[in-house]
PDB file as gemmi writes it, atoms N, CA and C in Angstrom:
CRYST1    1.000    1.000    1.000  90.00  90.00  90.00 P 1                      
ATOM      1  N   MET A   1     176.946 -80.322 -75.198  1.00  0.00           N  
ATOM      2  CA  MET A   1     175.766 -79.852 -74.510  1.00  0.00           C  
ATOM      3  C   MET A   1     175.634 -78.349 -74.755  1.00  0.00           C  
ATOM      4  N   ASP A   2     174.431 -77.901 -75.084  1.00  0.00           N  
ATOM      5  CA  ASP A   2     174.223 -76.477 -75.296  1.00  0.00           C  
ATOM      6  C   ASP A   2     173.388 -75.841 -74.192  1.00  0.00           C  
ATOM      7  N   THR A   3     172.824 -76.654 -73.296  1.00  0.00           N  
ATOM      8  CA  THR A   3     171.959 -76.160 -72.229  1.00  0.00           C  
ATOM      9  C   THR A   3     172.624 -76.371 -70.874  1.00  0.00           C  
ATOM     10  N   PHE A   4     172.716 -75.285 -70.095  1.00  0.00           N  
ATOM     11  CA  PHE A   4     173.339 -75.329 -68.777  1.00  0.00           C  
ATOM     12  C   PHE A   4     172.295 -74.898 -67.748  1.00  0.00           C  
ATOM     13  N   TYR A   5     171.864 -75.868 -66.932  1.00  0.00           N  
ATOM     14  CA  TYR A   5     170.830 -75.602 -65.934  1.00  0.00           C  
ATOM     15  C   TYR A   5     171.420 -74.859 -64.744  1.00  0.00           C  
ATOM     16  N   LEU A   6     170.658 -73.905 -64.226  1.00  0.00           N  
ATOM     17  CA  LEU A   6     171.087 -73.119 -63.077  1.00  0.00           C  
ATOM     18  C   LEU A   6     170.574 -73.769 -61.798  1.00  0.00           C  
ATOM     19  N   THR A   7     171.288 -73.563 -60.712  1.00  0.00           N  
ATOM     20  CA  THR A   7     170.937 -74.157 -59.433  1.00  0.00           C  
ATOM     21  C   THR A   7     169.695 -73.516 -58.825  1.00  0.00           C  
ATOM     22  N   ASP A   8     169.564 -72.192 -58.996  1.00  0.00           N  
ATOM     23  CA  ASP A   8     168.456 -71.440 -58.406  1.00  0.00           C  
ATOM     24  C   ASP A   8     167.826 -70.537 -59.459  1.00  0.00           C  
ATOM     25  N   MET A   9     166.640 -70.016 -59.144  1.00  0.00           N  
ATOM     26  CA  MET A   9     165.987 -69.053 -60.032  1.00  0.00           C  
ATOM     27  C   MET A   9     166.768 -67.739 -59.984  1.00  0.00           C  
ATOM     28  N   PRO A  10     167.140 -67.203 -61.139  1.00  0.00           N  
ATOM     29  CA  PRO A  10     167.906 -65.963 -61.160  1.00  0.00           C  
ATOM     30  C   PRO A  10     167.025 -64.725 -61.312  1.00  0.00           C  
ATOM     31  N   ALA A  11     167.616 -63.583 -61.048  1.00  0.00           N  
ATOM     32  CA  ALA A  11     167.062 -62.309 -61.507  1.00  0.00           C  
ATOM     33  C   ALA A  11     167.615 -62.201 -62.932  1.00  0.00           C  
ATOM     34  N   PRO A  12     166.792 -62.424 -63.946  1.00  0.00           N  
ATOM     35  CA  PRO A  12     167.297 -62.544 -65.318  1.00  0.00           C  
ATOM     36  C   PRO A  12     168.185 -61.398 -65.797  1.00  0.00           C  
ATOM     37  N   ASN A  13     167.911 -60.161 -65.363  1.00  0.00           N  
ATOM     38  CA  ASN A  13     168.741 -59.046 -65.814  1.00  0.00           C  
ATOM     39  C   ASN A  13     170.109 -59.024 -65.146  1.00  0.00           C  
ATOM     40  N   SER A  14     170.351 -59.931 -64.183  1.00  0.00           N  
ATOM     41  CA  SER A  14     171.643 -59.978 -63.494  1.00  0.00           C  
ATOM     42  C   SER A  14     172.570 -61.064 -64.041  1.00  0.00           C  
ATOM     43  N   ILE A  15     172.106 -61.877 -64.978  1.00  0.00           N  
ATOM     44  CA  ILE A  15     172.896 -63.020 -65.451  1.00  0.00           C  
ATOM     45  C   ILE A  15     174.122 -62.545 -66.224  1.00  0.00           C  
ATOM     46  N   GLU A  16     175.273 -63.072 -65.833  1.00  0.00           N  
ATOM     47  CA  GLU A  16     176.544 -62.801 -66.517  1.00  0.00           C  
ATOM     48  C   GLU A  16     177.160 -64.137 -66.898  1.00  0.00           C  
ATOM     49  N   VAL A  17     177.559 -64.267 -68.161  1.00  0.00           N  
ATOM     50  CA  VAL A  17     178.174 -65.498 -68.654  1.00  0.00           C  
ATOM     51  C   VAL A  17     179.577 -65.169 -69.141  1.00  0.00           C  
ATOM     52  N   SER A  18     180.533 -66.019 -68.772  1.00  0.00           N  
ATOM     53  CA  SER A  18     181.889 -65.874 -69.301  1.00  0.00           C  
ATOM     54  C   SER A  18     182.407 -67.245 -69.719  1.00  0.00           C  
ATOM     55  N   VAL A  19     183.243 -67.228 -70.736  1.00  0.00           N  
ATOM     56  CA  VAL A  19     183.885 -68.445 -71.226  1.00  0.00           C  
ATOM     57  C   VAL A  19     185.382 -68.187 -71.208  1.00  0.00           C  
ATOM     58  N   ASN A  20     186.100 -69.027 -70.472  1.00  0.00           N  
ATOM     59  CA  ASN A  20     187.545 -68.864 -70.314  1.00  0.00           C  
ATOM     60  C   ASN A  20     187.883 -67.446 -69.863  1.00  0.00           C  
ATOM     61  N   GLU A  21     187.099 -66.952 -68.899  1.00  0.00           N  
ATOM     62  CA  GLU A  21     187.273 -65.642 -68.274  1.00  0.00           C  
ATOM     63  C   GLU A  21     187.004 -64.463 -69.207  1.00  0.00           C  
ATOM     64  N   THR A  22     186.379 -64.697 -70.356  1.00  0.00           N  
ATOM     65  CA  THR A  22     185.984 -63.626 -71.271  1.00  0.00           C  
ATOM     66  C   THR A  22     184.468 -63.468 -71.193  1.00  0.00           C  
ATOM     67  N   ALA A  23     184.023 -62.266 -70.822  1.00  0.00           N  
ATOM     68  CA  ALA A  23     182.590 -62.010 -70.696  1.00  0.00           C  
ATOM     69  C   ALA A  23     181.897 -62.098 -72.050  1.00  0.00           C  
ATOM     70  N   LEU A  24     180.709 -62.699 -72.046  1.00  0.00           N  
ATOM     71  CA  LEU A  24     179.869 -62.780 -73.243  1.00  0.00           C  
ATOM     72  C   LEU A  24     178.562 -62.050 -72.951  1.00  0.00           C  
ATOM     73  N   PRO A  25     178.449 -60.783 -73.334  1.00  0.00           N  
ATOM     74  CA  PRO A  25     177.208 -60.041 -73.079  1.00  0.00           C  
ATOM     75  C   PRO A  25     176.018 -60.694 -73.774  1.00  0.00           C  
ATOM     76  N   CYS A  26     174.860 -60.648 -73.133  1.00  0.00           N  
ATOM     77  CA  CYS A  26     173.667 -61.261 -73.729  1.00  0.00           C  
ATOM     78  C   CYS A  26     173.324 -60.606 -75.063  1.00  0.00           C  
ATOM     79  N   GLU A  27     173.660 -59.334 -75.220  1.00  0.00           N  
ATOM     80  CA  GLU A  27     173.358 -58.614 -76.456  1.00  0.00           C  
ATOM     81  C   GLU A  27     174.072 -59.201 -77.670  1.00  0.00           C  
ATOM     82  N   ASP A  28     175.159 -59.946 -77.447  1.00  0.00           N  
ATOM     83  CA  ASP A  28     175.915 -60.530 -78.561  1.00  0.00           C  
ATOM     84  C   ASP A  28     175.197 -61.715 -79.197  1.00  0.00           C  
ATOM     85  N   GLY A  29     174.217 -62.290 -78.501  1.00  0.00           N  
ATOM     86  CA  GLY A  29     173.407 -63.366 -79.072  1.00  0.00           C  
ATOM     87  C   GLY A  29     174.003 -64.760 -79.023  1.00  0.00           C  
ATOM     88  N   ALA A  30     175.132 -64.947 -78.324  1.00  0.00           N  
ATOM     89  CA  ALA A  30     175.740 -66.277 -78.244  1.00  0.00           C  
ATOM     90  C   ALA A  30     174.938 -67.203 -77.334  1.00  0.00           C  
ATOM     91  N   TRP A  31     174.203 -66.624 -76.394  1.00  0.00           N  
ATOM     92  CA  TRP A  31     173.439 -67.414 -75.433  1.00  0.00           C  
ATOM     93  C   TRP A  31     172.158 -66.673 -75.067  1.00  0.00           C  
ATOM     94  N   THR A  32     171.251 -67.418 -74.476  1.00  0.00           N  
ATOM     95  CA  THR A  32     170.005 -66.832 -73.996  1.00  0.00           C  
ATOM     96  C   THR A  32     169.619 -67.502 -72.682  1.00  0.00           C  
ATOM     97  N   TYR A  33     168.717 -66.871 -71.967  1.00  0.00           N  
ATOM     98  CA  TYR A  33     168.181 -67.440 -70.733  1.00  0.00           C  
ATOM     99  C   TYR A  33     166.749 -67.877 -70.997  1.00  0.00           C  
ATOM    100  N   THR A  34     166.386 -69.034 -70.461  1.00  0.00           N  
ATOM    101  CA  THR A  34     165.025 -69.533 -70.639  1.00  0.00           C  
ATOM    102  C   THR A  34     164.644 -70.436 -69.475  1.00  0.00           C  
ATOM    103  N   LEU A  35     163.371 -70.737 -69.394  1.00  0.00           N  
ATOM    104  CA  LEU A  35     162.880 -71.760 -68.474  1.00  0.00           C  
ATOM    105  C   LEU A  35     162.578 -72.978 -69.324  1.00  0.00           C  
ATOM    106  N   VAL A  36     163.192 -74.118 -68.995  1.00  0.00           N  
ATOM    107  CA  VAL A  36     163.027 -75.347 -69.771  1.00  0.00           C  
ATOM    108  C   VAL A  36     161.982 -76.226 -69.095  1.00  0.00           C  
ATOM    109  N   GLU A  37     160.901 -76.464 -69.808  1.00  0.00           N  
ATOM    110  CA  GLU A  37     159.804 -77.302 -69.290  1.00  0.00           C  
ATOM    111  C   GLU A  37     160.267 -78.753 -69.184  1.00  0.00           C  
ATOM    112  N   GLN A  38     160.017 -79.352 -68.024  1.00  0.00           N  
ATOM    113  CA  GLN A  38     160.375 -80.742 -67.773  1.00  0.00           C  
ATOM    114  C   GLN A  38     159.149 -81.636 -67.967  1.00  0.00           C  
ATOM    115  N   ASP A  39     159.378 -82.932 -68.062  1.00  0.00           N  
ATOM    116  CA  ASP A  39     158.286 -83.894 -68.249  1.00  0.00           C  
ATOM    117  C   ASP A  39     157.247 -83.839 -67.131  1.00  0.00           C  
ATOM    118  N   ASP A  40     157.688 -83.477 -65.921  1.00  0.00           N  
ATOM    119  CA  ASP A  40     156.757 -83.443 -64.790  1.00  0.00           C  
ATOM    120  C   ASP A  40     156.011 -82.110 -64.674  1.00  0.00           C  
ATOM    121  N   GLY A  41     156.222 -81.213 -65.645  1.00  0.00           N  
ATOM    122  CA  GLY A  41     155.514 -79.937 -65.650  1.00  0.00           C  
ATOM    123  C   GLY A  41     156.243 -78.797 -64.972  1.00  0.00           C  
ATOM    124  N   THR A  42     157.352 -79.099 -64.301  1.00  0.00           N  
ATOM    125  CA  THR A  42     158.131 -78.029 -63.685  1.00  0.00           C  
ATOM    126  C   THR A  42     158.998 -77.365 -64.747  1.00  0.00           C  
ATOM    127  N   ALA A  43     159.457 -76.171 -64.436  1.00  0.00           N  
ATOM    128  CA  ALA A  43     160.333 -75.448 -65.354  1.00  0.00           C  
ATOM    129  C   ALA A  43     161.648 -75.153 -64.639  1.00  0.00           C  
ATOM    130  N   LEU A  44     162.750 -75.479 -65.285  1.00  0.00           N  
ATOM    131  CA  LEU A  44     164.068 -75.243 -64.707  1.00  0.00           C  
ATOM    132  C   LEU A  44     164.754 -74.093 -65.435  1.00  0.00           C  
ATOM    133  N   PRO A  45     165.420 -73.196 -64.679  1.00  0.00           N  
ATOM    134  CA  PRO A  45     166.128 -72.094 -65.313  1.00  0.00           C  
ATOM    135  C   PRO A  45     167.393 -72.600 -65.999  1.00  0.00           C  
ATOM    136  N   ALA A  46     167.680 -72.044 -67.187  1.00  0.00           N  
ATOM    137  CA  ALA A  46     168.846 -72.511 -67.938  1.00  0.00           C  
ATOM    138  C   ALA A  46     169.406 -71.422 -68.842  1.00  0.00           C  
ATOM    139  N   VAL A  47     170.700 -71.508 -69.068  1.00  0.00           N  
ATOM    140  CA  VAL A  47     171.374 -70.711 -70.092  1.00  0.00           C  
ATOM    141  C   VAL A  47     171.594 -71.648 -71.268  1.00  0.00           C  
ATOM    142  N   VAL A  48     171.189 -71.204 -72.455  1.00  0.00           N  
ATOM    143  CA  VAL A  48     171.293 -72.030 -73.659  1.00  0.00           C  
ATOM    144  C   VAL A  48     172.162 -71.301 -74.678  1.00  0.00           C  
ATOM    145  N   PHE A  49     173.228 -71.962 -75.105  1.00  0.00           N  
ATOM    146  CA  PHE A  49     174.107 -71.402 -76.133  1.00  0.00           C  
ATOM    147  C   PHE A  49     173.562 -71.726 -77.517  1.00  0.00           C  
ATOM    148  N   GLN A  50     173.710 -70.786 -78.448  1.00  0.00           N  
ATOM    149  CA  GLN A  50     173.411 -71.062 -79.846  1.00  0.00           C  
ATOM    150  C   GLN A  50     174.390 -72.141 -80.296  1.00  0.00           C  
ATOM    151  N   ARG A  51     173.946 -73.071 -81.097  1.00  0.00           N  
ATOM    152  CA  ARG A  51     174.810 -74.199 -81.510  1.00  0.00           C  
ATOM    153  C   ARG A  51     176.112 -73.724 -82.153  1.00  0.00           C  
ATOM    154  N   ASP A  52     176.045 -72.676 -82.961  1.00  0.00           N  
ATOM    155  CA  ASP A  52     177.258 -72.197 -83.632  1.00  0.00           C  
ATOM    156  C   ASP A  52     178.145 -71.346 -82.719  1.00  0.00           C  
ATOM    157  N   GLN A  53     177.694 -71.083 -81.490  1.00  0.00           N  
ATOM    158  CA  GLN A  53     178.465 -70.305 -80.520  1.00  0.00           C  
ATOM    159  C   GLN A  53     178.872 -71.143 -79.305  1.00  0.00           C  
ATOM    160  N   LEU A  54     178.623 -72.437 -79.375  1.00  0.00           N  
ATOM    161  CA  LEU A  54     178.906 -73.326 -78.259  1.00  0.00           C  
ATOM    162  C   LEU A  54     180.404 -73.332 -77.946  1.00  0.00           C  
ATOM    163  N   PRO A  55     180.782 -73.111 -76.684  1.00  0.00           N  
ATOM    164  CA  PRO A  55     182.199 -73.149 -76.317  1.00  0.00           C  
ATOM    165  C   PRO A  55     182.811 -74.513 -76.620  1.00  0.00           C  
ATOM    166  N   GLY A  56     184.084 -74.504 -76.955  1.00  0.00           N  
ATOM    167  CA  GLY A  56     184.786 -75.731 -77.304  1.00  0.00           C  
ATOM    168  C   GLY A  56     185.019 -76.643 -76.111  1.00  0.00           C  
ATOM    169  N   PRO A  57     185.471 -77.866 -76.394  1.00  0.00           N  
ATOM    170  CA  PRO A  57     185.785 -78.816 -75.327  1.00  0.00           C  
ATOM    171  C   PRO A  57     186.807 -78.220 -74.354  1.00  0.00           C  
ATOM    172  N   SER A  58     186.668 -78.527 -73.099  1.00  0.00           N  
ATOM    173  CA  SER A  58     187.548 -78.075 -72.018  1.00  0.00           C  
ATOM    174  C   SER A  58     187.434 -76.587 -71.708  1.00  0.00           C  
ATOM    175  N   SER A  59     186.453 -75.900 -72.303  1.00  0.00           N  
ATOM    176  CA  SER A  59     186.246 -74.486 -71.984  1.00  0.00           C  
ATOM    177  C   SER A  59     185.693 -74.360 -70.572  1.00  0.00           C  
ATOM    178  N   GLN A  60     186.096 -73.301 -69.884  1.00  0.00           N  
ATOM    179  CA  GLN A  60     185.571 -73.026 -68.552  1.00  0.00           C  
ATOM    180  C   GLN A  60     184.418 -72.036 -68.703  1.00  0.00           C  
ATOM    181  N   ILE A  61     183.218 -72.471 -68.356  1.00  0.00           N  
ATOM    182  CA  ILE A  61     182.023 -71.646 -68.470  1.00  0.00           C  
ATOM    183  C   ILE A  61     181.596 -71.233 -67.071  1.00  0.00           C  
ATOM    184  N   ALA A  62     181.461 -69.925 -66.851  1.00  0.00           N  
ATOM    185  CA  ALA A  62     181.009 -69.413 -65.553  1.00  0.00           C  
ATOM    186  C   ALA A  62     179.717 -68.629 -65.772  1.00  0.00           C  
ATOM    187  N   ILE A  63     178.720 -68.932 -64.960  1.00  0.00           N  
ATOM    188  CA  ILE A  63     177.437 -68.233 -65.020  1.00  0.00           C  
ATOM    189  C   ILE A  63     177.169 -67.681 -63.625  1.00  0.00           C  
ATOM    190  N   ARG A  64     177.075 -66.359 -63.540  1.00  0.00           N  
ATOM    191  CA  ARG A  64     176.835 -65.698 -62.253  1.00  0.00           C  
ATOM    192  C   ARG A  64     175.517 -64.940 -62.332  1.00  0.00           C  
ATOM    193  N   TYR A  65     174.810 -64.896 -61.204  1.00  0.00           N  
ATOM    194  CA  TYR A  65     173.530 -64.190 -61.180  1.00  0.00           C  
ATOM    195  C   TYR A  65     173.097 -63.945 -59.747  1.00  0.00           C  
ATOM    196  N   ASP A  66     172.207 -62.979 -59.583  1.00  0.00           N  
ATOM    197  CA  ASP A  66     171.553 -62.739 -58.304  1.00  0.00           C  
ATOM    198  C   ASP A  66     170.295 -63.596 -58.264  1.00  0.00           C  
ATOM    199  N   PHE A  67     169.856 -63.940 -57.068  1.00  0.00           N  
ATOM    200  CA  PHE A  67     168.614 -64.698 -56.931  1.00  0.00           C  
ATOM    201  C   PHE A  67     167.441 -63.814 -57.319  1.00  0.00           C  
ATOM    202  N   GLY A  68     166.415 -64.437 -57.920  1.00  0.00           N  
ATOM    203  CA  GLY A  68     165.242 -63.675 -58.331  1.00  0.00           C  
ATOM    204  C   GLY A  68     164.066 -64.575 -58.615  1.00  0.00           C  
ATOM    205  N   ASP A  69     163.117 -64.054 -59.406  1.00  0.00           N  
ATOM    206  CA  ASP A  69     161.895 -64.811 -59.692  1.00  0.00           C  
ATOM    207  C   ASP A  69     162.008 -65.708 -60.918  1.00  0.00           C  
ATOM    208  N   GLY A  70     163.088 -65.565 -61.697  1.00  0.00           N  
ATOM    209  CA  GLY A  70     163.312 -66.432 -62.844  1.00  0.00           C  
ATOM    210  C   GLY A  70     162.526 -66.084 -64.087  1.00  0.00           C  
ATOM    211  N   ASP A  71     161.680 -65.063 -64.031  1.00  0.00           N  
ATOM    212  CA  ASP A  71     160.836 -64.700 -65.167  1.00  0.00           C  
ATOM    213  C   ASP A  71     161.687 -64.215 -66.343  1.00  0.00           C  
ATOM    214  N   PRO A  72     161.691 -64.938 -67.473  1.00  0.00           N  
ATOM    215  CA  PRO A  72     162.507 -64.552 -68.631  1.00  0.00           C  
ATOM    216  C   PRO A  72     162.153 -63.187 -69.212  1.00  0.00           C  
ATOM    217  N   GLU A  73     161.004 -62.639 -68.838  1.00  0.00           N  
ATOM    218  CA  GLU A  73     160.581 -61.328 -69.349  1.00  0.00           C  
ATOM    219  C   GLU A  73     161.645 -60.251 -69.123  1.00  0.00           C  
ATOM    220  N   GLY A  74     162.386 -60.325 -68.018  1.00  0.00           N  
ATOM    221  CA  GLY A  74     163.380 -59.310 -67.699  1.00  0.00           C  
ATOM    222  C   GLY A  74     164.762 -59.584 -68.251  1.00  0.00           C  
ATOM    223  N   PHE A  75     164.904 -60.632 -69.061  1.00  0.00           N  
ATOM    224  CA  PHE A  75     166.221 -61.017 -69.559  1.00  0.00           C  
ATOM    225  C   PHE A  75     166.749 -60.053 -70.615  1.00  0.00           C  
ATOM    226  N   CYS A  76     167.984 -59.642 -70.457  1.00  0.00           N  
ATOM    227  CA  CYS A  76     168.738 -58.858 -71.445  1.00  0.00           C  
ATOM    228  C   CYS A  76     168.036 -57.562 -71.833  1.00  0.00           C  
ATOM    229  N   THR A  77     167.376 -56.945 -70.870  1.00  0.00           N  
ATOM    230  CA  THR A  77     166.690 -55.694 -71.165  1.00  0.00           C  
ATOM    231  C   THR A  77     167.540 -54.483 -70.863  1.00  0.00           C  
ATOM    232  N   GLY A  78     168.608 -54.668 -70.117  1.00  0.00           N  
ATOM    233  CA  GLY A  78     169.469 -53.545 -69.771  1.00  0.00           C  
ATOM    234  C   GLY A  78     168.759 -52.583 -68.843  1.00  0.00           C  
ATOM    235  N   SER A  79     169.408 -51.472 -68.581  1.00  0.00           N  
ATOM    236  CA  SER A  79     168.809 -50.488 -67.683  1.00  0.00           C  
ATOM    237  C   SER A  79     168.729 -49.127 -68.346  1.00  0.00           C  
ATOM    238  N   THR A  80     168.657 -49.115 -69.675  1.00  0.00           N  
ATOM    239  CA  THR A  80     168.578 -47.847 -70.378  1.00  0.00           C  
ATOM    240  C   THR A  80     167.146 -47.341 -70.370  1.00  0.00           C  
ATOM    241  N   THR A  81     167.002 -46.041 -70.504  1.00  0.00           N  
ATOM    242  CA  THR A  81     165.672 -45.452 -70.582  1.00  0.00           C  
ATOM    243  C   THR A  81     165.489 -44.857 -71.960  1.00  0.00           C  
ATOM    244  N   GLU A  82     164.253 -44.858 -72.430  1.00  0.00           N  
ATOM    245  CA  GLU A  82     163.970 -44.317 -73.747  1.00  0.00           C  
ATOM    246  C   GLU A  82     163.862 -42.808 -73.689  1.00  0.00           C  
ATOM    247  N   ASP A  83     164.305 -42.144 -74.758  1.00  0.00           N  
ATOM    248  CA  ASP A  83     164.156 -40.710 -74.891  1.00  0.00           C  
ATOM    249  C   ASP A  83     162.807 -40.456 -75.547  1.00  0.00           C  
ATOM    250  N   THR A  84     161.940 -39.759 -74.851  1.00  0.00           N  
ATOM    251  CA  THR A  84     160.604 -39.517 -75.388  1.00  0.00           C  
ATOM    252  C   THR A  84     160.575 -38.342 -76.340  1.00  0.00           C  
ATOM    253  N   GLY A  85     161.652 -37.579 -76.377  1.00  0.00           N  
ATOM    254  CA  GLY A  85     161.708 -36.445 -77.289  1.00  0.00           C  
ATOM    255  C   GLY A  85     160.940 -35.232 -76.796  1.00  0.00           C  
ATOM    256  N   SER A  86     160.441 -35.254 -75.586  1.00  0.00           N  
ATOM    257  CA  SER A  86     159.691 -34.109 -75.084  1.00  0.00           C  
ATOM    258  C   SER A  86     160.638 -33.057 -74.532  1.00  0.00           C  
ATOM    259  N   ALA A  87     160.293 -31.818 -74.761  1.00  0.00           N  
ATOM    260  CA  ALA A  87     161.120 -30.702 -74.292  1.00  0.00           C  
ATOM    261  C   ALA A  87     160.797 -30.409 -72.838  1.00  0.00           C  
ATOM    262  N   PRO A  88     161.796 -29.912 -72.080  1.00  0.00           N  
ATOM    263  CA  PRO A  88     161.555 -29.598 -70.659  1.00  0.00           C  
ATOM    264  C   PRO A  88     160.616 -28.434 -70.490  1.00  0.00           C  
TER     265      PRO A  88                                                      
END                                                                             
């Protein structure tokens, strides 16, 4: 299985994934967060692993997050600010 459904809507920028107690930052590209459309038209929040990055059998996968609106727009954006290059 490459898709792991979440119990509640997350704050996407708060999602943390670890496999066997090793953190996997979203920037590494092993997984992504998305809303998966269901047959009834609802969307469920999920973490999806890239097929070539899927954890092996018996791996312990932990997904932690704060509650939020679930909007994927805020996923993996970090909290850095851009330098505009303007002088003080």
